[in-house]
XYZ file of C-alpha atoms in Angstrom:
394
model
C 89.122 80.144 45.127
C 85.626 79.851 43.824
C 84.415 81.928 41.372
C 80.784 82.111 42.643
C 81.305 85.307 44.680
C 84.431 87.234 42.615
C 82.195 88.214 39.686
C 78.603 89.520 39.255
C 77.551 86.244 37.323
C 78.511 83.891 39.863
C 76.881 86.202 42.682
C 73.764 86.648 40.606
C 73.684 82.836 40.258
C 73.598 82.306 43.668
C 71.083 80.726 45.684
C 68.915 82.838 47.638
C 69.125 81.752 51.486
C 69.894 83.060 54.961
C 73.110 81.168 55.490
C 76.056 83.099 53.651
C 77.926 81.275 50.866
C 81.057 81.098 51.975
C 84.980 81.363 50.403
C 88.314 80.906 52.300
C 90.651 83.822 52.125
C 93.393 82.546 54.390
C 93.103 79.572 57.292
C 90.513 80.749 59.718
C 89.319 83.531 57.281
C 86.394 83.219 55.593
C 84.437 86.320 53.105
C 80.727 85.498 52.807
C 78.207 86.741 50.597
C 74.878 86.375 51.474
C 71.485 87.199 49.352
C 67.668 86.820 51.257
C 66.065 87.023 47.850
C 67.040 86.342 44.316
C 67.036 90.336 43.249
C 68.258 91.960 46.220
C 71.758 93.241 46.310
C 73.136 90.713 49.128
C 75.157 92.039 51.550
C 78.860 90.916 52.840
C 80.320 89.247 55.883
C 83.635 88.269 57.479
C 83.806 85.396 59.423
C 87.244 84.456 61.517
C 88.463 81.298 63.636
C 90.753 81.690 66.112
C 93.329 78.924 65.962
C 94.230 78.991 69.790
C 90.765 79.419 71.345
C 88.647 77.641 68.238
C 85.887 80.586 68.765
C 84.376 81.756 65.433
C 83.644 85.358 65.172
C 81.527 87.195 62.253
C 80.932 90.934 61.197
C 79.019 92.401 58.626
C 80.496 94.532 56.054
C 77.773 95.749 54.516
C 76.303 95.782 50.697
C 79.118 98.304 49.159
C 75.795 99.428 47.153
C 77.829 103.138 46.843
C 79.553 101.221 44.276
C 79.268 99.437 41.217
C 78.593 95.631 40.934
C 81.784 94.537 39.869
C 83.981 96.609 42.267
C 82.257 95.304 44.978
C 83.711 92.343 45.688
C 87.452 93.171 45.705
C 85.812 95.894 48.150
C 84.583 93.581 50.736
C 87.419 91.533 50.258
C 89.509 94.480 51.266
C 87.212 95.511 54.387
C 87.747 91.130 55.364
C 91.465 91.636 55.376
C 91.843 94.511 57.161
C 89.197 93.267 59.941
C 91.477 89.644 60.044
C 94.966 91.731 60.293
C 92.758 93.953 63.174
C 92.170 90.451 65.176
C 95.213 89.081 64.226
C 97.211 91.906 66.416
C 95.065 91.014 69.034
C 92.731 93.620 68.421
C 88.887 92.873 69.909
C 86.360 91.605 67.664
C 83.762 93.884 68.715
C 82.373 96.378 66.594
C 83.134 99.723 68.921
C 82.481 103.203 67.396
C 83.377 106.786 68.399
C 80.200 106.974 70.244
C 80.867 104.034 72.098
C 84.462 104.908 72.689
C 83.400 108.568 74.221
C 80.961 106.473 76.523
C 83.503 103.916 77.823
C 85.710 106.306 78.148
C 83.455 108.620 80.603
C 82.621 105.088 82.391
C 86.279 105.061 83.751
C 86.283 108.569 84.461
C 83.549 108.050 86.852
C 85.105 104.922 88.063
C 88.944 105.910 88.433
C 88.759 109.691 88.871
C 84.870 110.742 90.013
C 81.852 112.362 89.584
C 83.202 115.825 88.676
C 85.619 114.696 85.520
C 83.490 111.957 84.367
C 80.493 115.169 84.239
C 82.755 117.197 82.288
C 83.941 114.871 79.899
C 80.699 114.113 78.966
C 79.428 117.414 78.654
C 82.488 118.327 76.116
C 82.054 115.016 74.352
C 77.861 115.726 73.725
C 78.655 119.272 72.363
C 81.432 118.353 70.031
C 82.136 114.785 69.200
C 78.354 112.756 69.557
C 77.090 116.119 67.975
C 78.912 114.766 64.650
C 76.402 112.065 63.486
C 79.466 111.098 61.016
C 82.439 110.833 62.976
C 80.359 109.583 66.026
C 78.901 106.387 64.512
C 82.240 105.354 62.484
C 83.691 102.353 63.844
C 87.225 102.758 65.413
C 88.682 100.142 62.780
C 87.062 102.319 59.914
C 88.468 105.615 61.622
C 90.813 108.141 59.660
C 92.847 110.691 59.862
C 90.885 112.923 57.344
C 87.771 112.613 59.088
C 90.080 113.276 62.125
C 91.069 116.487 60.673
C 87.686 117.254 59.090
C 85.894 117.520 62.885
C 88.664 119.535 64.086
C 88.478 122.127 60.685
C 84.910 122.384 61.683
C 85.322 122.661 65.812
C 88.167 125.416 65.191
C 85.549 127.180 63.231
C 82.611 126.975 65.190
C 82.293 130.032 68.072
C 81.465 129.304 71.363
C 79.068 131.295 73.895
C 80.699 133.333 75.623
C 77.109 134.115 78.061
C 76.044 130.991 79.577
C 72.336 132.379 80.100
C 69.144 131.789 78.375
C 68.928 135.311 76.531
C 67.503 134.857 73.327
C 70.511 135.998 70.974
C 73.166 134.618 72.456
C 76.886 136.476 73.052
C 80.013 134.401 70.062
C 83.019 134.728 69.971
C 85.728 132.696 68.100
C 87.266 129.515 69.568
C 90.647 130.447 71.534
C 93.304 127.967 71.039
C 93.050 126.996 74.365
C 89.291 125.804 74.310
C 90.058 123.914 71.199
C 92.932 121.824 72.814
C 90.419 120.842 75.780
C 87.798 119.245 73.058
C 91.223 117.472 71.501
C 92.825 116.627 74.426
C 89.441 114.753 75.511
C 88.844 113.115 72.255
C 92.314 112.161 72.280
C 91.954 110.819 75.738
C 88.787 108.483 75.245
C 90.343 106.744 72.034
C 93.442 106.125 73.534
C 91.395 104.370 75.968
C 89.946 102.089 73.549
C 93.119 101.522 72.017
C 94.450 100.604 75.082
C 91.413 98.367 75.066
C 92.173 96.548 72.094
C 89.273 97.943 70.102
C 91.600 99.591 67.298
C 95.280 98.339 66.763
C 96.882 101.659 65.751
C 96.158 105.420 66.894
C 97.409 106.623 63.079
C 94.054 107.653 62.239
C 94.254 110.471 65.485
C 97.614 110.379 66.613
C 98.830 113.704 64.430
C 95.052 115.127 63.852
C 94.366 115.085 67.555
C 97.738 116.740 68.915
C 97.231 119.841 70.956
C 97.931 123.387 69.563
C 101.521 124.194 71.150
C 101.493 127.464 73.505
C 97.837 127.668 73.244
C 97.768 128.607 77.164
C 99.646 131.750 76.287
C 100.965 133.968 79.453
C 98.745 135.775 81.431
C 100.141 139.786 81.319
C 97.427 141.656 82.685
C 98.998 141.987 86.219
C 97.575 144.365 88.614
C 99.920 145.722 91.776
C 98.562 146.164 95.260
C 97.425 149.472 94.758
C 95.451 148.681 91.345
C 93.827 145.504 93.421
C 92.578 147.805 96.255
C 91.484 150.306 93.972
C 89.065 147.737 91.939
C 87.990 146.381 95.534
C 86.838 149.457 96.355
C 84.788 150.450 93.535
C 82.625 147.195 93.304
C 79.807 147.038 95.397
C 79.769 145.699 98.945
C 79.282 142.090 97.609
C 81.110 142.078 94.384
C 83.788 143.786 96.545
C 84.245 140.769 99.095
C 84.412 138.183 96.472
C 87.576 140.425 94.739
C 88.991 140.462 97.927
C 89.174 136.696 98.558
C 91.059 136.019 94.890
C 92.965 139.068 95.932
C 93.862 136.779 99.348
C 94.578 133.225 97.348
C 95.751 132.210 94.516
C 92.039 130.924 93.266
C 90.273 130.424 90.205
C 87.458 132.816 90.616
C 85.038 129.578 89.975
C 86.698 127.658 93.021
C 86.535 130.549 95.063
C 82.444 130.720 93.528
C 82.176 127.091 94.713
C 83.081 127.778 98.322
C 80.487 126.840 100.917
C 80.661 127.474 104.800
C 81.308 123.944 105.363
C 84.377 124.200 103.406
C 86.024 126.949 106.016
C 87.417 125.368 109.642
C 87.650 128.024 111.180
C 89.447 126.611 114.027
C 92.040 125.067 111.922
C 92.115 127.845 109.688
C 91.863 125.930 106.963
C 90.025 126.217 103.817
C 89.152 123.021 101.563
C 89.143 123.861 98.024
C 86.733 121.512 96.124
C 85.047 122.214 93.171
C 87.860 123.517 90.672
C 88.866 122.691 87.387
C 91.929 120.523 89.614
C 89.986 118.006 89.989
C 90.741 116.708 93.610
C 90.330 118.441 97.256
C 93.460 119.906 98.670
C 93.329 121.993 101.826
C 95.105 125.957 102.645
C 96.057 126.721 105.758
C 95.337 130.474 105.936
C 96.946 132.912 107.602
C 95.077 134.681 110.084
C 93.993 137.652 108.357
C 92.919 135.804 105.619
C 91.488 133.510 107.930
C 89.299 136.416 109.579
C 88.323 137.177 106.398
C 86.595 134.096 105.891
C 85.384 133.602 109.498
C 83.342 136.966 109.243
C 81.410 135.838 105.749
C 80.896 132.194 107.893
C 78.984 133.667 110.673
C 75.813 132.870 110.917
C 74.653 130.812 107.759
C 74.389 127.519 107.439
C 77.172 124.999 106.055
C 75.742 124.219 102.580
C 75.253 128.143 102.286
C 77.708 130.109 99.885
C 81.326 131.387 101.510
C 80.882 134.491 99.402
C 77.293 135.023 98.301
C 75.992 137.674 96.346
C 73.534 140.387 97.716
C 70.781 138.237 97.423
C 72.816 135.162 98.807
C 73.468 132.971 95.400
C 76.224 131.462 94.802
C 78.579 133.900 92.199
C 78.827 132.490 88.804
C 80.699 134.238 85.693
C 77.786 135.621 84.217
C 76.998 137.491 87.786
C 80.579 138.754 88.531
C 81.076 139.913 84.687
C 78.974 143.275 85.320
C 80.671 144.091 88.467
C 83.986 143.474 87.703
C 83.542 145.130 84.512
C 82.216 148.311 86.320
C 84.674 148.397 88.555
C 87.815 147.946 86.388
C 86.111 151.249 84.638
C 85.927 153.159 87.803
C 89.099 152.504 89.165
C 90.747 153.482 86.038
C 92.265 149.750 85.223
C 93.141 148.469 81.476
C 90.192 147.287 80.148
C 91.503 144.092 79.515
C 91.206 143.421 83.450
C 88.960 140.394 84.427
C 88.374 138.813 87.466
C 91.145 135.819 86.942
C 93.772 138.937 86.619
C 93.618 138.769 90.204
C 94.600 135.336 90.721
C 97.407 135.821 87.760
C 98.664 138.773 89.966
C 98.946 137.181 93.416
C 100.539 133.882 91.518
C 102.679 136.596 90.638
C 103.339 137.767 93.724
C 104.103 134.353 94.793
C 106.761 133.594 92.883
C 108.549 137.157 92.887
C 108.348 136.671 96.766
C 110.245 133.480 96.279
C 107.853 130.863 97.102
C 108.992 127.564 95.631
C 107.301 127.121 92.047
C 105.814 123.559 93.853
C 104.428 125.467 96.316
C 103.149 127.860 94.535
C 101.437 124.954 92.097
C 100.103 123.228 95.335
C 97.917 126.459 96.692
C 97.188 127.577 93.068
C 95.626 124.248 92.072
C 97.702 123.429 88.895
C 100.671 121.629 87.448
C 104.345 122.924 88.433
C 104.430 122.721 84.656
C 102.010 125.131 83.872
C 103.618 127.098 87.068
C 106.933 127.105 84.904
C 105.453 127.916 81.133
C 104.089 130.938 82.572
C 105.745 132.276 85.310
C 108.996 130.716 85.680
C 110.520 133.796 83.671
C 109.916 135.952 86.788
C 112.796 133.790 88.610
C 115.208 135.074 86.316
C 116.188 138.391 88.450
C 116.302 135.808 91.478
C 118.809 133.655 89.601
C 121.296 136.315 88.371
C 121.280 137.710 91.942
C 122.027 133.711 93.245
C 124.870 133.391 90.327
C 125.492 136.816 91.192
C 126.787 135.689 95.195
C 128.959 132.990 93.982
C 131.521 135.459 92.489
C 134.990 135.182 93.873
């Protein structure tokens, strides 16, 4: 092993040129050190042969000027190895950071899954991970878990708005569990990907630091009965009133019932598509014919790309315009103030499965997982199975 490069004598002694002067680590593994001018601090590279293929790859490891002169070559030496082991579990010689990974990662969305998630994901991934100059521009094979941990310390910390309007101080709250597992679960998600991708050779680095807060999704109590839905129907104005009613009818989020255009009502199938909701693809509800009625009289006469159930001045509802309303109403009709307009849509799920609906079912009309059908409802099946258990006595 020459001593040119291992000591600060040898380096300083060095010629001066653009080719690196190069030292064998291992067959096919090279460390080069390479200096443009006889006082600058020269700067490291890594250069690897593939036995099979013959191709020659390089990276650059950088100066290591953070430390001092004599600690900086066992340094890059260190940085060599681990990029050699890297290739040498087939890992992919390219040089693919956070950033990159988020990107890729939204790329496939938008190929494998669509416009809508691939939006999202991006959205998420602009507010809280390319929003960390740090963790953003580290390379995958550089990645740890501390710096893992370090951007989820600060995301768990950080409020979110809880008004999505322009208004000049803007409405915080603290980060609920569950909004902090959706930034994870994406992060998680996209460097998977580029594991999966051979870009990084072990998920160590996330693979504890990015696992989802158990329970976060805790159980939805606020149920309302009939009469306590009627009641906040009517005490909301005409409009507000109408868009109540139709989560009181199905089993909506209150955005996917928001998102509902005329188009997306047949009225002589009776059928209404459900499209834009946080479940990603279409699905279809054949309605029964009240509810059916329902929809048919808000259809008549406006066009298809017009809202189902528009507000008074015929926009689309969004959370910031039912808030008020709903608010108001709870108030008026004497409800527990913790009432929102999604208690609705926890009450008729409810409903659903007290009635006896099949949990799939239920999952299929509801847009979500049986899974999440089970975490948070299934315990209303237990009167329905001691009364089953109940009719196989002897």
């Amino acid at each position: 092993m020459s001593a040119t490069l291992t000591t600060v004598k040898g380096r300083d002694a060095l010629k001066a040129q653009h080719e690196p002067h190069w030292m064998k680590l291992r067959t096919g593994a090279h460390l080069g050190f390479r200096k443009l001018t006889p006082t600058s601090t020269g700067s490291w590279i890594a250069r690897h042969r593939d036995a099979d293929t013959g191709k020659t790859v390089k990276r650059s490891l950088g100066d290591f000027d953070e430390l001092l002169p004599a600690q900086r070559f066992d340094a890059a030496r260190k940085a060599a190895e681990a990029w050699f082991d890297h290739l040498g579990h087939g890992g992919s010689a390219d040089a693919v950071t956070v950033k990159a990974a988020c990107e890729a990662y939204v790329k496939h969305l938008r190929e494998t899954k669509g416009t809508k998630p691939a939006d999202e994901a991006e959205a998420r991934f602009r507010r809280w991970v390319l929003s960390d100059a740090t963790l953003a521009g580290t390379e995958l094979s550089k990645l740890t878990r501390a710096k893992i941990e370090t951007w989820r310390k600060n995301l768990t910390s950080t409020p979110v708005k809880v008004n999505r309007d322009n208004r000049e101080t803007p409405v915080l709250r603290p980060r609920a569990p569950g909004s902090l597992n959706r930034e994870v679960t994406g992060l998680r998600a996209a460097l998977n990907y580029a594991h999966d991708l051979g870009h990084v050779v072990t998920d160590m680095a996330w693979r504890v630091a990015l696992r989802p807060t158990k329970n976060a999704d805790r159980r939805r109590d606020c149920y309302l009965d009939r009469d306590q839905r009627r009641r906040m129907i009517e005490a909301a104005p005409s409009d507000a009133a109408a868009f109540l009613r139709g989560l009181a009818l199905l089993p909506l989020r209150p955005g996917a019932l928001a998102g509902l255009t005329v188009a997306d009502f047949d009225k002589r199938l009776g059928t209404l598509r459900i499209g834009k909701d946080k479940a990603g693809a279409d699905r279809r509800i054949t309605l029964p014919a009240t509810t059916a009625a329902f929809f048919a009289e808000h259809a008549k006469g406006k066009l298809p790309a017009a809202p189902l159930l528009a507000r008074a001045d015929g926009k689309a509802w969004d959370k910031d315009a039912w808030k008020l309303p709903v608010k108001a109403a709870v108030q008026a009709a004497k409800l527990p103030a913790a009432t929102t307009a999604y208690a609705l849509r926890h009450s008729t799920i409810t409903d659903l499965v007290t009635g006896g609906l099949p949990l799939l079912t239920v999952a299929q009309l509801s847009g979500t997982s049986v899974v999440m059908v089970e975490r948070h409802y299934g315990h209303l099946q237990a009167a329905q199975a001691a009364d089953a258990l109940a009719g196989l006595a002897l």
